[in-house]
PDB file of C-alpha atoms in Angstrom:
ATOM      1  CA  UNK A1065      10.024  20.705  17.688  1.00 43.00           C
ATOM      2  CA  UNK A1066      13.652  21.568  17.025  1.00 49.00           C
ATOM      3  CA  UNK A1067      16.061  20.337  19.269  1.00 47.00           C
ATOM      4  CA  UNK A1068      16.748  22.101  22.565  1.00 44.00           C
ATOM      5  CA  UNK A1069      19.277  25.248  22.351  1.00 57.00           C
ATOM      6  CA  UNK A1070      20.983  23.896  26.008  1.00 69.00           C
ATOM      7  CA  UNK A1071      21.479  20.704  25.577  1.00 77.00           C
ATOM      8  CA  UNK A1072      24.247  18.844  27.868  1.00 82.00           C
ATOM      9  CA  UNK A1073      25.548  15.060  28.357  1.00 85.00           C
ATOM     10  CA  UNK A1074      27.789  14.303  30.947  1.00 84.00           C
ATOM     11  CA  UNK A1075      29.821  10.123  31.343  1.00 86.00           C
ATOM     12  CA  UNK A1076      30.602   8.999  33.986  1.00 85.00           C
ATOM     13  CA  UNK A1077      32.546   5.400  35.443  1.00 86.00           C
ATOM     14  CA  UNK A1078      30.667   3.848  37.767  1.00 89.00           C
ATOM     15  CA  UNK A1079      32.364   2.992  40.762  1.00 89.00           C
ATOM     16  CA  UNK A1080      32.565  -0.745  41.356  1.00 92.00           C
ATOM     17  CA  UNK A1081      31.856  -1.465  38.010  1.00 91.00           C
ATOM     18  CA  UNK A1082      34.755  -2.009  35.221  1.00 91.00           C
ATOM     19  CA  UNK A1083      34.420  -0.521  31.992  1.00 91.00           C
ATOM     20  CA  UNK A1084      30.609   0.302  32.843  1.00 93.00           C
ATOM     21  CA  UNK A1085      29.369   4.098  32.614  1.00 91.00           C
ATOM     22  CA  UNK A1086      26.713   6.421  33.067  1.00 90.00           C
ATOM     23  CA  UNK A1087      25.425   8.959  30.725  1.00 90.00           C
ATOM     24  CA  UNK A1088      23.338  12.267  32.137  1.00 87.00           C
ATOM     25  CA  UNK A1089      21.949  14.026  29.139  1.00 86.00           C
ATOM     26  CA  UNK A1090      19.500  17.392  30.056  1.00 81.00           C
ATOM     27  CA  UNK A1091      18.531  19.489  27.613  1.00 77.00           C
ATOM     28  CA  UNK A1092      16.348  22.461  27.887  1.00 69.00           C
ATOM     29  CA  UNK A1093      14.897  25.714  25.421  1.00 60.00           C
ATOM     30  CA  UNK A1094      16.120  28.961  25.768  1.00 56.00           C
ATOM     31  CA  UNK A1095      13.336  30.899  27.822  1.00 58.00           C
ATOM     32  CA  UNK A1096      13.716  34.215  25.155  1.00 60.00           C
ATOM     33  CA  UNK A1097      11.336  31.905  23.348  1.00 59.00           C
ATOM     34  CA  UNK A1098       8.431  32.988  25.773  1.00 58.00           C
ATOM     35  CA  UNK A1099       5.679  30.430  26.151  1.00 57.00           C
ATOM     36  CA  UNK A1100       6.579  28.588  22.907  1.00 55.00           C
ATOM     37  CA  UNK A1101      10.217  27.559  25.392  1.00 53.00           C
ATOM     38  CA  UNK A1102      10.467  23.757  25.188  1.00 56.00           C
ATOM     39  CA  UNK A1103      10.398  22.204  28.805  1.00 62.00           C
ATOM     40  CA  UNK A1104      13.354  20.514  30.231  1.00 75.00           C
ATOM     41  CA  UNK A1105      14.183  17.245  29.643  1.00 79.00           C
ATOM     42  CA  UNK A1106      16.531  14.450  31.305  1.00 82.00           C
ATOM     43  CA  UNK A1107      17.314  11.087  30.968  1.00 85.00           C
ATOM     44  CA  UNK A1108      19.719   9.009  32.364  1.00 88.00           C
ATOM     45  CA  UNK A1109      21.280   5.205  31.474  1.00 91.00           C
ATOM     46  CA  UNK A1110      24.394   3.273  32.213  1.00 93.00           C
ATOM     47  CA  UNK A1111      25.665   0.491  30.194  1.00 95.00           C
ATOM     48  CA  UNK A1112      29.731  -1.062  29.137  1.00 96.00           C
ATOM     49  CA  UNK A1113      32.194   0.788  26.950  1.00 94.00           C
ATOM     50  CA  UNK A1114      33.356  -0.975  24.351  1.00 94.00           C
ATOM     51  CA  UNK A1115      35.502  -0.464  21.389  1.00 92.00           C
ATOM     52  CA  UNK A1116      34.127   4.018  21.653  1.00 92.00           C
ATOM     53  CA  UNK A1117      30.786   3.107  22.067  1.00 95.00           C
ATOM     54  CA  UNK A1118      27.971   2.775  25.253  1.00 95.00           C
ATOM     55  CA  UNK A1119      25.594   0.783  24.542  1.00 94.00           C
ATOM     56  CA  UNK A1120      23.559   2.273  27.380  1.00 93.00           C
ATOM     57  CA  UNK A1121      19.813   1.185  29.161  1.00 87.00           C
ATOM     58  CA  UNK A1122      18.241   3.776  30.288  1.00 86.00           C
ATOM     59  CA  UNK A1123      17.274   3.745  34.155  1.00 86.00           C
ATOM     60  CA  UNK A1124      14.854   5.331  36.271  1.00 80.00           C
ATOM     61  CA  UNK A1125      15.953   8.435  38.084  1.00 77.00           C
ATOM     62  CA  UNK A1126      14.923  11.759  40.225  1.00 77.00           C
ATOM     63  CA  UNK A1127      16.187  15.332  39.741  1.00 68.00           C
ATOM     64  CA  UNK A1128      15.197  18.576  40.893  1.00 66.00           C
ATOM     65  CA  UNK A1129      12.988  18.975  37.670  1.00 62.00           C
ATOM     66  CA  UNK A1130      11.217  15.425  38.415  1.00 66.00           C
ATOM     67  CA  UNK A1131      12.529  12.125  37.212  1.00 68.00           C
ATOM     68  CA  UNK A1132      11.350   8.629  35.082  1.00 72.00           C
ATOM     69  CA  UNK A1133      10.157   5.690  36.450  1.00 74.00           C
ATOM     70  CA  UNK A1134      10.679   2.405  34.668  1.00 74.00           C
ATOM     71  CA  UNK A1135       7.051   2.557  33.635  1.00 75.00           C
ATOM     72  CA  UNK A1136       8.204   6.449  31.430  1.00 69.00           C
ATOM     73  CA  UNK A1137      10.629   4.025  30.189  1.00 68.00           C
ATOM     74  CA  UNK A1138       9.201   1.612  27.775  1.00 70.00           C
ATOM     75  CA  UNK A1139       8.839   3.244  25.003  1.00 67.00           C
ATOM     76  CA  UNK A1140      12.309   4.218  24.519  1.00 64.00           C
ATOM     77  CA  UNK A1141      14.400   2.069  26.674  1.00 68.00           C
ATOM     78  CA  UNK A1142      17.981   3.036  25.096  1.00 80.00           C
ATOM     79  CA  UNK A1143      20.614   5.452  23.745  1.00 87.00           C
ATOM     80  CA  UNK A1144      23.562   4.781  22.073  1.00 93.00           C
ATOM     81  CA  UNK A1145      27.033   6.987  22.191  1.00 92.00           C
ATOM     82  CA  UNK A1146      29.689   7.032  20.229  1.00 94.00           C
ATOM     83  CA  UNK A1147      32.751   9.221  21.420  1.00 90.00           C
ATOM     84  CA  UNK A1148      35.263  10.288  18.634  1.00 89.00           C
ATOM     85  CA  UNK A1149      37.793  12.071  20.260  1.00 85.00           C
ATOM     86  CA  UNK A1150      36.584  15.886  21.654  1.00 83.00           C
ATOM     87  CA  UNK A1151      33.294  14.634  19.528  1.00 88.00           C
ATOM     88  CA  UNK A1152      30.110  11.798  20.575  1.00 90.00           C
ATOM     89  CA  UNK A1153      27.046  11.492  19.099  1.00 93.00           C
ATOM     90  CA  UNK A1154      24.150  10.288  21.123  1.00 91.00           C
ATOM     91  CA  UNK A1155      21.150   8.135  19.621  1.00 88.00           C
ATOM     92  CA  UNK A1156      17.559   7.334  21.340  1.00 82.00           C
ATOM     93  CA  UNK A1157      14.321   8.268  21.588  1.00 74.00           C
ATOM     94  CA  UNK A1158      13.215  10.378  23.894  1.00 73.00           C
ATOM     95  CA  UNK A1159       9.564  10.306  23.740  1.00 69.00           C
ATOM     96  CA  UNK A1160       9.206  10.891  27.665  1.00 68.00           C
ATOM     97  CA  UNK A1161      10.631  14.675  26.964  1.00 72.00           C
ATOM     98  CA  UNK A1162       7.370  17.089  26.833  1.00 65.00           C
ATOM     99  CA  UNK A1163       6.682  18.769  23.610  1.00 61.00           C
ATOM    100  CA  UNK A1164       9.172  16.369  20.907  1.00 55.00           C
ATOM    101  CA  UNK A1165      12.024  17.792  22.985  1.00 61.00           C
ATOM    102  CA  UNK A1166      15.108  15.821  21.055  1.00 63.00           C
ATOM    103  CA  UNK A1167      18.602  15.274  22.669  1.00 77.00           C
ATOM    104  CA  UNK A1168      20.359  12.942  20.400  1.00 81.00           C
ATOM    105  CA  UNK A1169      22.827  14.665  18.064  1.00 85.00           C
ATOM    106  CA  UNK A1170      26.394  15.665  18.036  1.00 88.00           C
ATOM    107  CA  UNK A1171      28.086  16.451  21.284  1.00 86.00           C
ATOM    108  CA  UNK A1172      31.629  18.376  21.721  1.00 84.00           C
ATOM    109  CA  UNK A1173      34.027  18.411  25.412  1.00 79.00           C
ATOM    110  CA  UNK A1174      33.430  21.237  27.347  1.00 72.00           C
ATOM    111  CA  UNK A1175      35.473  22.648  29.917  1.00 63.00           C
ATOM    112  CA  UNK A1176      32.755  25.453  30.588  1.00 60.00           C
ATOM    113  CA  UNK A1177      28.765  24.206  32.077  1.00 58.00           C
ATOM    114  CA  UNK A1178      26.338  25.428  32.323  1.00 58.00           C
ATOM    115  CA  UNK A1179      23.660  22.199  33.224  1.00 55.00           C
ATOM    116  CA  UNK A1180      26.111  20.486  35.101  1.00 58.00           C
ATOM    117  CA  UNK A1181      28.146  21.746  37.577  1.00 57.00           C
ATOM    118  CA  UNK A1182      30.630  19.185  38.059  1.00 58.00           C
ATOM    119  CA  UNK A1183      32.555  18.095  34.955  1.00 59.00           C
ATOM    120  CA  UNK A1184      36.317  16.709  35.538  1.00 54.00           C
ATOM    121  CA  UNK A1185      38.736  15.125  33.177  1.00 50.00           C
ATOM    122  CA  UNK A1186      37.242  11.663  31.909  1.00 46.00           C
ATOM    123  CA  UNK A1187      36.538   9.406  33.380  1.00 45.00           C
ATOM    124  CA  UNK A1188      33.736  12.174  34.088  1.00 48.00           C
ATOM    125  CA  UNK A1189      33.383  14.986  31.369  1.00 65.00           C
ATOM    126  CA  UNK A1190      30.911  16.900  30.114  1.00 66.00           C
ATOM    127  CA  UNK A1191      29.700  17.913  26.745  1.00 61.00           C
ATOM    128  CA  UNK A1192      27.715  20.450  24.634  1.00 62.00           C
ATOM    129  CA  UNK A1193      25.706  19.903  21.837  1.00 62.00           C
ATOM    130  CA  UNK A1194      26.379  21.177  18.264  1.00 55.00           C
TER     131      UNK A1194
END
C-alpha cells in the first residue's frame, strides 16, 4: 500500500538523558479514500544523536489509537533518522502498521500540525512527510 497521505514525526530530548532522543512518528490515510483508508499507525523509539543521525530502538508504548508491546516489536525493532537541516529521512520497518502502512521517507520542519499538537523549536520539533 502506498505510504500514508498524513504522515508526522516529532524528536524529542529526553530529559535526564544527554544527547539521547525520542522519535514519535504517526501516520495515517486520508479518510476521502472510503473503506480502502489505511488505518493509523504509530511507533515510537529513543536512542543517542550522533554526528545528524538517531540510531533509535524502538520501545513499547500506548496512545489513544492503542499502542506496541515489546512482543509487536520483534520483527522490526529499529528506525534510523537522519536530519539534514529543515530535511530527515526516517528508515525501519514497520510491519506492526495494519495494511503495509509505510512511514519511513523524507520528512520536512513544520511549524503547522496537524498529528501533534505540541511542536516547539528543537530540541522538540515536528515534521511532515514529503
Amino acid at each position: 500500500m502506498a505510504p500514508p497521505l498524513g504522515s508526522e514525526l516529532r524528536v524529542v530530548a529526553l530529559p535526564g538523558r544527554a544527547g539521547e532522543y525520542r522519535i514519535e512518528v504517526h501516520g495515517g490515510g486520508d479518510p476521502v479514500d472510503g473503506a480502502g483508508v489505511a488505518a493509523d499507525c504509530q511507533a515510537v523509539a529513543e536512542g543517542p544523536l550522533e554526528g545528524g543521525r538517531i540510531d533509535a530502538t524502538l520501545v513499547p508504548f500506548e496512545s489513544d489509537i492503542g499502542g506496541l508491546d515489546a512482543t509487536d516489536l520483534q520483527s522490526a525493532p529499529r528506525m534510523v533518522l537522519t536530519l539534514q537541516g529543515d530535511r530527515a529521512q526516517l528508515e525501519g520497518g514497520f510491519e506492526h502498521c495494519p495494511m503495509g502502512t509505510a512511514m519511513a521517507g523524507t520528512y520536512r520542519r513544520t511549524a503547522a500540525t496537524k498529528l501533534f499538537e505540541a511542536c516547539a523549536p528543537l530540541p522538540a520539533a515536528c515534521w511532515n512527510r514529503d
